[in-house]
mmCIF file of N, CA and C in Angstrom:
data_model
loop_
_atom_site.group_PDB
_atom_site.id
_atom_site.type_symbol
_atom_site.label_atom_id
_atom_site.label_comp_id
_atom_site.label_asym_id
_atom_site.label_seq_id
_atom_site.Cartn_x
_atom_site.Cartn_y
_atom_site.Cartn_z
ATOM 1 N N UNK U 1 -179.557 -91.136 222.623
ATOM 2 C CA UNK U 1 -180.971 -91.298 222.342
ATOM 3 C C UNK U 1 -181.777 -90.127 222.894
ATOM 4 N N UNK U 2 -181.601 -89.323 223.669
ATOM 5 C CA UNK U 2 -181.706 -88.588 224.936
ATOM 6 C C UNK U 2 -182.247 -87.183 223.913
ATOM 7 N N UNK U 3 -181.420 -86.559 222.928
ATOM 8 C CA UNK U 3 -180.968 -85.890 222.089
ATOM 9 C C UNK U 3 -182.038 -85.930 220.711
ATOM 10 N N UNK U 4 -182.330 -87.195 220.498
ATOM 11 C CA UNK U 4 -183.368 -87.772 219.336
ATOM 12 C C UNK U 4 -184.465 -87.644 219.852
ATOM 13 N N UNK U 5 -184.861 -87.810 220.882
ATOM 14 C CA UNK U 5 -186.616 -88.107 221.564
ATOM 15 C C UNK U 5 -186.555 -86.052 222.009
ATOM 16 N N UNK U 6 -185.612 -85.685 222.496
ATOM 17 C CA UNK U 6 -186.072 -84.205 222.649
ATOM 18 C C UNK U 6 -186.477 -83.652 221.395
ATOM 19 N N UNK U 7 -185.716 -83.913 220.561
ATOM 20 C CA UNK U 7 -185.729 -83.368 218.914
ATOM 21 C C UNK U 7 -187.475 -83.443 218.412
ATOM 22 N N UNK U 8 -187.734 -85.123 218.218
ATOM 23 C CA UNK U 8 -189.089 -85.681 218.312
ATOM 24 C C UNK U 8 -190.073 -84.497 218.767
ATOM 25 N N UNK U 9 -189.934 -84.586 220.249
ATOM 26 C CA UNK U 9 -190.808 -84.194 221.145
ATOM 27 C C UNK U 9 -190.958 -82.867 221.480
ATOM 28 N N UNK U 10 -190.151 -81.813 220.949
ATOM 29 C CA UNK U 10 -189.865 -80.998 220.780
ATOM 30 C C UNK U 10 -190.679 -79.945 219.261
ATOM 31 N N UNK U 11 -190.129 -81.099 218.452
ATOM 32 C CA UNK U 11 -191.188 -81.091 216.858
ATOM 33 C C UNK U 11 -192.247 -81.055 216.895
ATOM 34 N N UNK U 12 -192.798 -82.037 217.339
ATOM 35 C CA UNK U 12 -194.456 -82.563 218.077
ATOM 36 C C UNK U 12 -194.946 -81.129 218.485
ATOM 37 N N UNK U 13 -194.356 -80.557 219.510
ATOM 38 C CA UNK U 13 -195.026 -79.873 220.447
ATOM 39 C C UNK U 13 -195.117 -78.243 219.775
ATOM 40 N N UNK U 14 -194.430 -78.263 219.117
ATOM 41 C CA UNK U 14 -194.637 -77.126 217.417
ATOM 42 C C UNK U 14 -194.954 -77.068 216.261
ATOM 43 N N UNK U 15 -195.585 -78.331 216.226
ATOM 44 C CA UNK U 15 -196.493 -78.790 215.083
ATOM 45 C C UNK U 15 -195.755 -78.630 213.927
ATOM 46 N N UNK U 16 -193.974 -78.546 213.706
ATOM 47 C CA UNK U 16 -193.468 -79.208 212.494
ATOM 48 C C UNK U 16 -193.662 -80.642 211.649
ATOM 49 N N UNK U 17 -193.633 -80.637 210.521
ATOM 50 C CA UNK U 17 -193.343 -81.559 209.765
ATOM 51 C C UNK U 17 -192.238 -82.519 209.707
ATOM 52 N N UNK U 18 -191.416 -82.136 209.732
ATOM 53 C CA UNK U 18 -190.210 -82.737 209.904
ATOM 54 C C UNK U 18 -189.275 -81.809 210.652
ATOM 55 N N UNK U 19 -188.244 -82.976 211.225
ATOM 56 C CA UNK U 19 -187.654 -82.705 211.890
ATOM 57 C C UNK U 19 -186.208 -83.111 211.512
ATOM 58 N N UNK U 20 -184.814 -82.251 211.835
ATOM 59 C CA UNK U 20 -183.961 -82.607 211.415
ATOM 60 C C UNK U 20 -183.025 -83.311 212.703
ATOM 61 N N UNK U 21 -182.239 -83.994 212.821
ATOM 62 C CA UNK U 21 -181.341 -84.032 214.010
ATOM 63 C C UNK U 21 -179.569 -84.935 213.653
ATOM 64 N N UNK U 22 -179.219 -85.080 214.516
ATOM 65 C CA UNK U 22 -177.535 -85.339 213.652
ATOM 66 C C UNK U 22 -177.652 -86.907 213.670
ATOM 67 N N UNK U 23 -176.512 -87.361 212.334
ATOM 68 C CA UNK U 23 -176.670 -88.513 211.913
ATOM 69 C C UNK U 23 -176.014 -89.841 213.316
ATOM 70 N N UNK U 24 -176.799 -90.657 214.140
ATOM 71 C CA UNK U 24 -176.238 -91.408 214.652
ATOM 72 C C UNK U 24 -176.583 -93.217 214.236
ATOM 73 N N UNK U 25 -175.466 -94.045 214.200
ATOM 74 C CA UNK U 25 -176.101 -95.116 213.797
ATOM 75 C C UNK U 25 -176.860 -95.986 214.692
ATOM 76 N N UNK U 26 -176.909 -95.352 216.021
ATOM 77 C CA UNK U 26 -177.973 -95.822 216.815
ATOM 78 C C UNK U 26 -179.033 -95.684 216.390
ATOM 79 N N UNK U 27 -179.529 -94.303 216.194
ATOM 80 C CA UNK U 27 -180.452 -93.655 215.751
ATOM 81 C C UNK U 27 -181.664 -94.517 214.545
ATOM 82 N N UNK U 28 -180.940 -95.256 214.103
ATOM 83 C CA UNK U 28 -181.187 -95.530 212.968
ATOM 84 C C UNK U 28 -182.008 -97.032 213.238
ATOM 85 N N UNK U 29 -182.148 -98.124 214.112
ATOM 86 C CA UNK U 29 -182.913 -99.200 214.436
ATOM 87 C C UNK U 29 -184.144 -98.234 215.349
ATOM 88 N N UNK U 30 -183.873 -97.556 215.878
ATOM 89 C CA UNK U 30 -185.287 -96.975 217.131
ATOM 90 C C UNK U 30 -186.116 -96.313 215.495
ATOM 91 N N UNK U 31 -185.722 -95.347 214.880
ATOM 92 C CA UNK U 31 -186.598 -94.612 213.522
ATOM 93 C C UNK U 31 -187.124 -95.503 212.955
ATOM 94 N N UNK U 32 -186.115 -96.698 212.483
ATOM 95 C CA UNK U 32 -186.854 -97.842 211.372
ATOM 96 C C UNK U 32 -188.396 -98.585 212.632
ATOM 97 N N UNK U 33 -187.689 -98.544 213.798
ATOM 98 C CA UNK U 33 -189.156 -99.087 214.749
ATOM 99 C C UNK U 33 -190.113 -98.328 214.806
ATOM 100 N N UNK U 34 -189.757 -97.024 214.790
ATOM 101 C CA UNK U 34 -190.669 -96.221 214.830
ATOM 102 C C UNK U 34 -192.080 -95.961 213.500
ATOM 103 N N UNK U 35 -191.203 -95.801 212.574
ATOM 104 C CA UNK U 35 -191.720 -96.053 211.093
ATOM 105 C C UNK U 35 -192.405 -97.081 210.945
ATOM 106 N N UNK U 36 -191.804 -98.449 211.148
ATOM 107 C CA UNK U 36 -192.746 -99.703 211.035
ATOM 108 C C UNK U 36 -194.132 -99.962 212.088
ATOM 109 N N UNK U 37 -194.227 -99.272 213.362
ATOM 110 C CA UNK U 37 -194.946 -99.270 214.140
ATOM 111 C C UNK U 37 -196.074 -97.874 213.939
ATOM 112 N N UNK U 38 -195.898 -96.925 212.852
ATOM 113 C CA UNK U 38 -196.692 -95.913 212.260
ATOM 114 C C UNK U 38 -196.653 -94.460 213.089
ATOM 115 N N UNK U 39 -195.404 -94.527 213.742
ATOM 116 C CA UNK U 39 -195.439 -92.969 214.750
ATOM 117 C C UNK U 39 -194.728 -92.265 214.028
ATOM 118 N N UNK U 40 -194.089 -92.402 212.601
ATOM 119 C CA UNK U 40 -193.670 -91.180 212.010
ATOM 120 C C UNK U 40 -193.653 -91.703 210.684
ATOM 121 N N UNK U 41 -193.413 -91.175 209.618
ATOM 122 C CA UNK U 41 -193.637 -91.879 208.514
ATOM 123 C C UNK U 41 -192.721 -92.162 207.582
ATOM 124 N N UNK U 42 -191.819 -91.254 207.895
ATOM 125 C CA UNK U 42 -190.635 -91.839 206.804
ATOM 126 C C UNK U 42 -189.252 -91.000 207.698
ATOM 127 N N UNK U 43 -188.404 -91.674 207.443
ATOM 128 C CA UNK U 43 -186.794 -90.788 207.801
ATOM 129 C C UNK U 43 -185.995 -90.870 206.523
ATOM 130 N N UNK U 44 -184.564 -90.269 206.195
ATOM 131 C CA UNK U 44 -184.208 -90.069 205.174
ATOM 132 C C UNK U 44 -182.590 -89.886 205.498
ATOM 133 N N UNK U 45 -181.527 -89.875 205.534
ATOM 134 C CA UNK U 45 -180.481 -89.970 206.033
ATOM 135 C C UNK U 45 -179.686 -88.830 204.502
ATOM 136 N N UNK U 46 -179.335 -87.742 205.008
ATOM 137 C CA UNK U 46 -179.027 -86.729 204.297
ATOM 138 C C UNK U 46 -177.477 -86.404 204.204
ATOM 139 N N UNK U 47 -177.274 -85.902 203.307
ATOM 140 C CA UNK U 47 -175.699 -85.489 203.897
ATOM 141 C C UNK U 47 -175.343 -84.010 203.106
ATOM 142 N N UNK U 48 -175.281 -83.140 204.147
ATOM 143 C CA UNK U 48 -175.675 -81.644 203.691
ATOM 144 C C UNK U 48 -174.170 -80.928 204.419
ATOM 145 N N UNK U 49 -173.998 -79.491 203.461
ATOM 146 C CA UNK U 49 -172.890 -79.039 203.735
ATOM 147 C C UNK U 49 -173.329 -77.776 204.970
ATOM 148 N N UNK U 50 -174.714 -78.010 205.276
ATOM 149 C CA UNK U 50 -174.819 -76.801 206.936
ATOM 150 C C UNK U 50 -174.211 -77.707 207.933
ATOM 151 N N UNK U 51 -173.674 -78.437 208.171
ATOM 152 C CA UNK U 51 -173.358 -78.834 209.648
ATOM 153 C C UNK U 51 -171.752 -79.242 208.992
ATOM 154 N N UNK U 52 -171.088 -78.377 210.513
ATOM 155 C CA UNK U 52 -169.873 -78.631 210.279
ATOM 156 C C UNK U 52 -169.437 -80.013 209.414
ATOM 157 N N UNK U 53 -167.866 -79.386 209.348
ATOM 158 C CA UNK U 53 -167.085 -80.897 208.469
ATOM 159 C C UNK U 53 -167.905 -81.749 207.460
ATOM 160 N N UNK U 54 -169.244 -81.075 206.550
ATOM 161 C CA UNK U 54 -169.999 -82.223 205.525
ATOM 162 C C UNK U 54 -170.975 -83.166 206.409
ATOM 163 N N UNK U 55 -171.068 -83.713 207.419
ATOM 164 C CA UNK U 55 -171.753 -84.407 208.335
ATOM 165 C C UNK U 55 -172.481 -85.427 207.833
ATOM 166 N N UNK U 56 -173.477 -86.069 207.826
ATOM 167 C CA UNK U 56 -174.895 -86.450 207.276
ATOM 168 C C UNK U 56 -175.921 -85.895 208.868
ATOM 169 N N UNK U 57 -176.401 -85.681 208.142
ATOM 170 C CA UNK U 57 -178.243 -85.505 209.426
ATOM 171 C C UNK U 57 -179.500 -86.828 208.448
ATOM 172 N N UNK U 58 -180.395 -86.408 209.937
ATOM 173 C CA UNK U 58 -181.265 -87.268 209.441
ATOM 174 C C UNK U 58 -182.539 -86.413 209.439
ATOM 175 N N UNK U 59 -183.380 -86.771 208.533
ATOM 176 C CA UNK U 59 -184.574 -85.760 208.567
ATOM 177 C C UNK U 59 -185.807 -86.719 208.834
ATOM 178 N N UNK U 60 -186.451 -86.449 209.748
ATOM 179 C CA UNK U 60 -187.691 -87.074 210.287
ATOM 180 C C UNK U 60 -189.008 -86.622 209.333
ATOM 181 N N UNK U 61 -190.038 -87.124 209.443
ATOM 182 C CA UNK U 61 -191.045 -86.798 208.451
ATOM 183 C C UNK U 61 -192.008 -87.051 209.495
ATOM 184 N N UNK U 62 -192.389 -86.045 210.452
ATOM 185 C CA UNK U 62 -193.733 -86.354 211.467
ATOM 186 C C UNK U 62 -195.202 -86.943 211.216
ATOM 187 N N UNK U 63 -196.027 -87.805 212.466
ATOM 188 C CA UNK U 63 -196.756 -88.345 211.463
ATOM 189 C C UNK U 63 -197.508 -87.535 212.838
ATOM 190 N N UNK U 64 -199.369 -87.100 212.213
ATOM 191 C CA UNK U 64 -199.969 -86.464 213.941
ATOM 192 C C UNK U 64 -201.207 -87.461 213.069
ATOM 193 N N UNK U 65 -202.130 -87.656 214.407
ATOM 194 C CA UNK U 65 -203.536 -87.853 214.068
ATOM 195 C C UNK U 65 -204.196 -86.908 214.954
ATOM 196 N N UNK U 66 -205.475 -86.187 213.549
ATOM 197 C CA UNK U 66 -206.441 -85.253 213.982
ATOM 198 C C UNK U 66 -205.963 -84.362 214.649
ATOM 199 N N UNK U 67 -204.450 -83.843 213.924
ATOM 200 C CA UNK U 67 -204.005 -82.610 213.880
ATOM 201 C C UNK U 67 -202.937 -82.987 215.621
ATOM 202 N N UNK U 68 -203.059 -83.854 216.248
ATOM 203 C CA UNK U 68 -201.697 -83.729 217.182
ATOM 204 C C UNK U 68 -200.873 -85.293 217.052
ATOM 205 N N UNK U 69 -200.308 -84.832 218.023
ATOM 206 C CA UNK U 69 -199.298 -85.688 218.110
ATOM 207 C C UNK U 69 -199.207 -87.058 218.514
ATOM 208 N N UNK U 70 -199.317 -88.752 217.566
ATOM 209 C CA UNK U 70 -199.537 -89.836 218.482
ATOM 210 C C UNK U 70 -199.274 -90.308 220.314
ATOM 211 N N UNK U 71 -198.330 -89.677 220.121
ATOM 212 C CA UNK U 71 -197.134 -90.185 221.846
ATOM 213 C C UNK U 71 -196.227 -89.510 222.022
ATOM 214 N N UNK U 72 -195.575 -88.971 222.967
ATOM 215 C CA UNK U 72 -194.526 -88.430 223.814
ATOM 216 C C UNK U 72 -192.942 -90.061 223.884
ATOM 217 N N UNK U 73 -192.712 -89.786 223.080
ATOM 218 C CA UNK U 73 -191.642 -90.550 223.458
ATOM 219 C C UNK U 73 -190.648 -90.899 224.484
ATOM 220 N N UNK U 74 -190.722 -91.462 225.276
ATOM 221 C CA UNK U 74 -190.203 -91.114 226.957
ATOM 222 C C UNK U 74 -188.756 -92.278 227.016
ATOM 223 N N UNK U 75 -187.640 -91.934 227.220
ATOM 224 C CA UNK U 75 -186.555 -92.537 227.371
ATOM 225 C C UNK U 75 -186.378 -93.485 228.988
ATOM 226 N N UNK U 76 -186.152 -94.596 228.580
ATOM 227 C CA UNK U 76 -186.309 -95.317 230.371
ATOM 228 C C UNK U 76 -185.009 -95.583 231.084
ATOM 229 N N UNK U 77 -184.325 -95.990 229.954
ATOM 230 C CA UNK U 77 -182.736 -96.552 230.422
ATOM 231 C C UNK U 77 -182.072 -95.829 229.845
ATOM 232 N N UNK U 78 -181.029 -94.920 231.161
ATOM 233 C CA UNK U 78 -179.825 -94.540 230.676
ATOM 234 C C UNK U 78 -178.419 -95.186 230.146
ATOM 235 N N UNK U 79 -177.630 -94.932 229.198
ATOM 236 C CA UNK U 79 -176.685 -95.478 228.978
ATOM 237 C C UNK U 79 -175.739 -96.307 230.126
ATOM 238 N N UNK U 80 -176.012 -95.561 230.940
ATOM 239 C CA UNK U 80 -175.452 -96.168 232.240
ATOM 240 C C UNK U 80 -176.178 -97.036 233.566
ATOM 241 N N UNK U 81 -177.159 -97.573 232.646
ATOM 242 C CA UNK U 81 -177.998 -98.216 233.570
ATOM 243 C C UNK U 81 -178.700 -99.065 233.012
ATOM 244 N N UNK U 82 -178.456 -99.823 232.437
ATOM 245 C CA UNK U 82 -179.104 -101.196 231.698
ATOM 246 C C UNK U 82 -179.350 -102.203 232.281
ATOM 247 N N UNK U 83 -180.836 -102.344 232.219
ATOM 248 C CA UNK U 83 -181.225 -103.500 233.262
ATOM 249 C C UNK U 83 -181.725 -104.526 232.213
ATOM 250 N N UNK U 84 -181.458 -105.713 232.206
ATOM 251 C CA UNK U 84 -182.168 -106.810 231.723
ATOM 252 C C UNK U 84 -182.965 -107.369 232.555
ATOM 253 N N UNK U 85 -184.526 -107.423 231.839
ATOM 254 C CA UNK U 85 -185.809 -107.719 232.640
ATOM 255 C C UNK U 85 -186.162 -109.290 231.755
ATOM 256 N N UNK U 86 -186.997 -110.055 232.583
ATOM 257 C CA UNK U 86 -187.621 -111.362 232.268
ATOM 258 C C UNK U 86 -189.548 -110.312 231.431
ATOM 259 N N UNK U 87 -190.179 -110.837 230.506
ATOM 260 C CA UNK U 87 -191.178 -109.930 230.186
ATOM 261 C C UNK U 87 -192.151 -110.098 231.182
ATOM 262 N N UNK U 88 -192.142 -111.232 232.082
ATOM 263 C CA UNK U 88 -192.766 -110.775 233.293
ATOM 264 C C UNK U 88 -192.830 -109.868 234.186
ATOM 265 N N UNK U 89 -191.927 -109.359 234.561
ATOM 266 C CA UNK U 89 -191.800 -108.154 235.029
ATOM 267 C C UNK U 89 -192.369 -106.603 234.610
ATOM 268 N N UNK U 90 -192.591 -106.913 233.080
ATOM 269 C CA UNK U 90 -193.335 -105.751 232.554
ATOM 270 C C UNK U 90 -194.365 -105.482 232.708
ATOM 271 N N UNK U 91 -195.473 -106.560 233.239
ATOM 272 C CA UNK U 91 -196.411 -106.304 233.164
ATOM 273 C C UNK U 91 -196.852 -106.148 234.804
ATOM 274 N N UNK U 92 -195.863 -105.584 235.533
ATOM 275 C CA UNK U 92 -195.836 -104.908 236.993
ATOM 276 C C UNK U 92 -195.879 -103.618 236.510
ATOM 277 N N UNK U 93 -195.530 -103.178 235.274
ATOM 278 C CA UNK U 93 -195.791 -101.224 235.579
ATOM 279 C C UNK U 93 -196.684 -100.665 234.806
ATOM 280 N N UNK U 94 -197.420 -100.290 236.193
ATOM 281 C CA UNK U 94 -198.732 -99.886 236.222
ATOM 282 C C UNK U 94 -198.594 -98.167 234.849
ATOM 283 N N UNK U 95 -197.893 -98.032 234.653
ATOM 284 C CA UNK U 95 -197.974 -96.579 233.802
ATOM 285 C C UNK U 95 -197.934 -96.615 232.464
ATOM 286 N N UNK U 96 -197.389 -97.981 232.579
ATOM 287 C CA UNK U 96 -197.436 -98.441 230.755
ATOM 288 C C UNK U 96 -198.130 -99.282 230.392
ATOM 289 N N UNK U 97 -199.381 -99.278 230.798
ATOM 290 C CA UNK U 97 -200.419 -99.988 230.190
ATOM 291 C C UNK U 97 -201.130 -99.173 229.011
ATOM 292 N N UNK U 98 -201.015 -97.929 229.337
ATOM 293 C CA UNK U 98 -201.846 -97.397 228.104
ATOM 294 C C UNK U 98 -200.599 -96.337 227.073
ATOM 295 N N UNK U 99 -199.129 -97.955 226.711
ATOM 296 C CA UNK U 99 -198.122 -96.785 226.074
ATOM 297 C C UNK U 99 -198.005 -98.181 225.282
ATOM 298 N N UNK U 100 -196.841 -97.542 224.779
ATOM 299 C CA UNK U 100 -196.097 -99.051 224.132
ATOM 300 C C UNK U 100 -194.657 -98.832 224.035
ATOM 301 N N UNK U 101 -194.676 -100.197 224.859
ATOM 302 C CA UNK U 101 -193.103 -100.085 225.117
ATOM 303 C C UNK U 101 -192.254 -100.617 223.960
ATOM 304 N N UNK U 102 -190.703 -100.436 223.927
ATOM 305 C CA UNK U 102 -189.424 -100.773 223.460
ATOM 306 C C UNK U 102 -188.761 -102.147 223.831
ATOM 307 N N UNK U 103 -188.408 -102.937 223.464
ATOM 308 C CA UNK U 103 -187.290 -103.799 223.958
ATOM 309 C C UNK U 103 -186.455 -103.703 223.394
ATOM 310 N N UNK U 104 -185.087 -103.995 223.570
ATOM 311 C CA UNK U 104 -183.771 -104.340 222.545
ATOM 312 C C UNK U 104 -183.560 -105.892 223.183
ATOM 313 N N UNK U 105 -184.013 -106.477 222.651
ATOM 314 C CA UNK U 105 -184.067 -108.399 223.013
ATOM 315 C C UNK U 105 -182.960 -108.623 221.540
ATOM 316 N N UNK U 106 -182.570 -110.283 222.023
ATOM 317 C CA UNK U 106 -180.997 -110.984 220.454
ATOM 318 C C UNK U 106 -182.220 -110.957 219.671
ATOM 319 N N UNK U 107 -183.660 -110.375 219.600
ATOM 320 C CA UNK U 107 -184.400 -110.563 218.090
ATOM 321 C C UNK U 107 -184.497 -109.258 217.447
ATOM 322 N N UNK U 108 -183.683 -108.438 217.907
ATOM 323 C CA UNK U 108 -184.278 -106.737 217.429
ATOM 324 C C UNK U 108 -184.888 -106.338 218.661
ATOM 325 N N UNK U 109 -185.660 -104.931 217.816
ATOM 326 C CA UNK U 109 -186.570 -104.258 218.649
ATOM 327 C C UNK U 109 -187.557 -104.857 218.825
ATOM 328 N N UNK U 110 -188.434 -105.060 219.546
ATOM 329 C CA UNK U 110 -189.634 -105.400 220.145
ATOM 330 C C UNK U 110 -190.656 -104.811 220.735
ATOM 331 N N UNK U 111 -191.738 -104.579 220.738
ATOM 332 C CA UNK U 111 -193.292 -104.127 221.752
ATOM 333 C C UNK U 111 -193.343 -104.898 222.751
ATOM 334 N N UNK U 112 -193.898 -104.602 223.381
ATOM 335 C CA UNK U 112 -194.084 -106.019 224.692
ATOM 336 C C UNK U 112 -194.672 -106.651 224.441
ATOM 337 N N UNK U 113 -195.969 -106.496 223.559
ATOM 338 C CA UNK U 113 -196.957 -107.781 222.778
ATOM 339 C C UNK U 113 -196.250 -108.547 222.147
ATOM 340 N N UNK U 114 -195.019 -107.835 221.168
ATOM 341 C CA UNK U 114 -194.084 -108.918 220.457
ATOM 342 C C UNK U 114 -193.376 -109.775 221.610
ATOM 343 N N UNK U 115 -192.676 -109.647 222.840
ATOM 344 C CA UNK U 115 -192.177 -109.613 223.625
ATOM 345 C C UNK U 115 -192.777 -111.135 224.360
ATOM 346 N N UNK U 116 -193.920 -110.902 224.708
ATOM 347 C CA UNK U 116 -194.808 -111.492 225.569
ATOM 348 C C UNK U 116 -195.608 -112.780 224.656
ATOM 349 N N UNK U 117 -195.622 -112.826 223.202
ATOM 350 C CA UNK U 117 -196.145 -113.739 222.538
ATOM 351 C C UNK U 117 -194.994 -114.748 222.001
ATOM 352 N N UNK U 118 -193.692 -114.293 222.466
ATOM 353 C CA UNK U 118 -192.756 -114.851 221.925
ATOM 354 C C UNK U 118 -191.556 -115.373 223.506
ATOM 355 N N UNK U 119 -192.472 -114.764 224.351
ATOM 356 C CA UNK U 119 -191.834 -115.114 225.628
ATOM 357 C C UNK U 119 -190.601 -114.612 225.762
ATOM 358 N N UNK U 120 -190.246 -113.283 225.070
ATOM 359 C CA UNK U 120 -188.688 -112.714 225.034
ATOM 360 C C UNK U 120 -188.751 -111.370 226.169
ATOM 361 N N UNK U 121 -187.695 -111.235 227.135
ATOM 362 C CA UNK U 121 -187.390 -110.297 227.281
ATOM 363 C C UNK U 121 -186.182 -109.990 227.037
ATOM 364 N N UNK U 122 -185.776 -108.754 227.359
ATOM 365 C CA UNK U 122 -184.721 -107.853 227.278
ATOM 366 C C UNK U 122 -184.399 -106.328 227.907
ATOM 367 N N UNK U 123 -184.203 -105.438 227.291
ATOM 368 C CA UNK U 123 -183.718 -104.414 228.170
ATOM 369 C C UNK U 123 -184.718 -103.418 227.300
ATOM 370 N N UNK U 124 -185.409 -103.141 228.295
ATOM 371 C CA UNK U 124 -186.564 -101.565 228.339
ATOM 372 C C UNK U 124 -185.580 -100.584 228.146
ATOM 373 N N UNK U 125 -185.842 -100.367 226.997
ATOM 374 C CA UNK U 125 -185.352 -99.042 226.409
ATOM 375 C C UNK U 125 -185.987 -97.500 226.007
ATOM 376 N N UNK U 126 -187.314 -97.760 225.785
ATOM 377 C CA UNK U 126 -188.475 -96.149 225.645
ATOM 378 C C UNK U 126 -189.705 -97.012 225.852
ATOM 379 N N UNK U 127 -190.838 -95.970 226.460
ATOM 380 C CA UNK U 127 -192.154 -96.112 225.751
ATOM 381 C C UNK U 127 -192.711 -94.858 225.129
ATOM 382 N N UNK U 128 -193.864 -94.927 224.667
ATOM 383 C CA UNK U 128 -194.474 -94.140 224.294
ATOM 384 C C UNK U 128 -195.831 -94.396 224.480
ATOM 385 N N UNK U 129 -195.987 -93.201 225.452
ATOM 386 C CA UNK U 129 -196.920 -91.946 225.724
ATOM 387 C C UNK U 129 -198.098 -92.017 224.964
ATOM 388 N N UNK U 130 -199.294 -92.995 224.661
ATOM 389 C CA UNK U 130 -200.212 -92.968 224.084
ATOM 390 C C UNK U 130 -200.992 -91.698 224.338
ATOM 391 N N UNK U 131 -201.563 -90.712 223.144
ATOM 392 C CA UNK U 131 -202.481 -89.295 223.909
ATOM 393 C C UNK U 131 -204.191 -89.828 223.434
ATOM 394 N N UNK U 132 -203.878 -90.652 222.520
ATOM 395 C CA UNK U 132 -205.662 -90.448 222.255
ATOM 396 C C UNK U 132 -205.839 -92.283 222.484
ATOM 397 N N UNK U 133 -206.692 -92.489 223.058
ATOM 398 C CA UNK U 133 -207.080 -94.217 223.327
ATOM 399 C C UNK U 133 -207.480 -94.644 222.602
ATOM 400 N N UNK U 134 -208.074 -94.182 221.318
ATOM 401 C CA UNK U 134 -208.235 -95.092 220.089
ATOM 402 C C UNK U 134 -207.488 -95.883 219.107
ATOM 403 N N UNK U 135 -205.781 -95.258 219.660
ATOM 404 C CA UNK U 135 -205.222 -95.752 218.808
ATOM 405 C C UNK U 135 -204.328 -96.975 219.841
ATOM 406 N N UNK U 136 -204.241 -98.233 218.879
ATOM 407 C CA UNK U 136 -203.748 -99.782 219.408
ATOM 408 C C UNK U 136 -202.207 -100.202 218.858
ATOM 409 N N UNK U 137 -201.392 -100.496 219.907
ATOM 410 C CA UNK U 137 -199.979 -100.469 219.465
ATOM 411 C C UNK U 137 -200.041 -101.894 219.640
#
């Protein structure tokens, strides 16, 4: 995931359009969250003969408002460190009040509003980095 959010954030910060990065099927529930929640606008799952052995990549389609970038995508849990939280606990960190967080809960991905109206937790996986306060996750 580590690899995907640099890619992202990386794009963002050079004001590309899209972005390309290699095909993972992880990859592929965090983009569809991403897409449905309006931080990028479309992905596309390609399969092109520049990357060794035929490959597939995936091509991102960046979304900015008023010319930058919605959020910084910030990775929380390493592969090697998975904590399962109660959603009470989320609302102890003080830094993500003005982001929107990730869950991987048995319902899918989740926001913490989804999270918290449905009384689910699970394992904090990213937030994102709200830059302008007008916009409501």
């Amino acid at each position: 995931m580590h690899k995907l959010f640099n890619s992202i954030n990386n794009a963002y910060a050079s004001k590309h359009k899209w972005v390309f990065c290699p095909y993972k099927v992880k990859y592929l529930a965090v983009l569809n969250w991403l897409e449905l929640k309006g931080f990028i606008y479309s992905y596309k799952i390609l399969k092109t003969d520049k990357l060794k052995n035929n490959l597939q990549a995936i091509k991102i389609n960046l979304k900015y408002y008023k010319n930058k970038p919605l959020g910084l995508l910030v990775l929380e849990s390493k592969t090697t460190n998975f904590s399962c939280y109660k959603i009470k606990h989320y609302k102890k960190k003080d830094y993500l009040q003005k982001s929107i967080m990730c869950l991987s809960t048995s319902n899918g991905l989740l926001t913490k509003q989804q999270g918290l109206s449905i009384n689910q937790g699970g394992v904090f996986l990213f937030y994102i980095k709200l830059f302008d306060k007008n916009i409501d996750g």
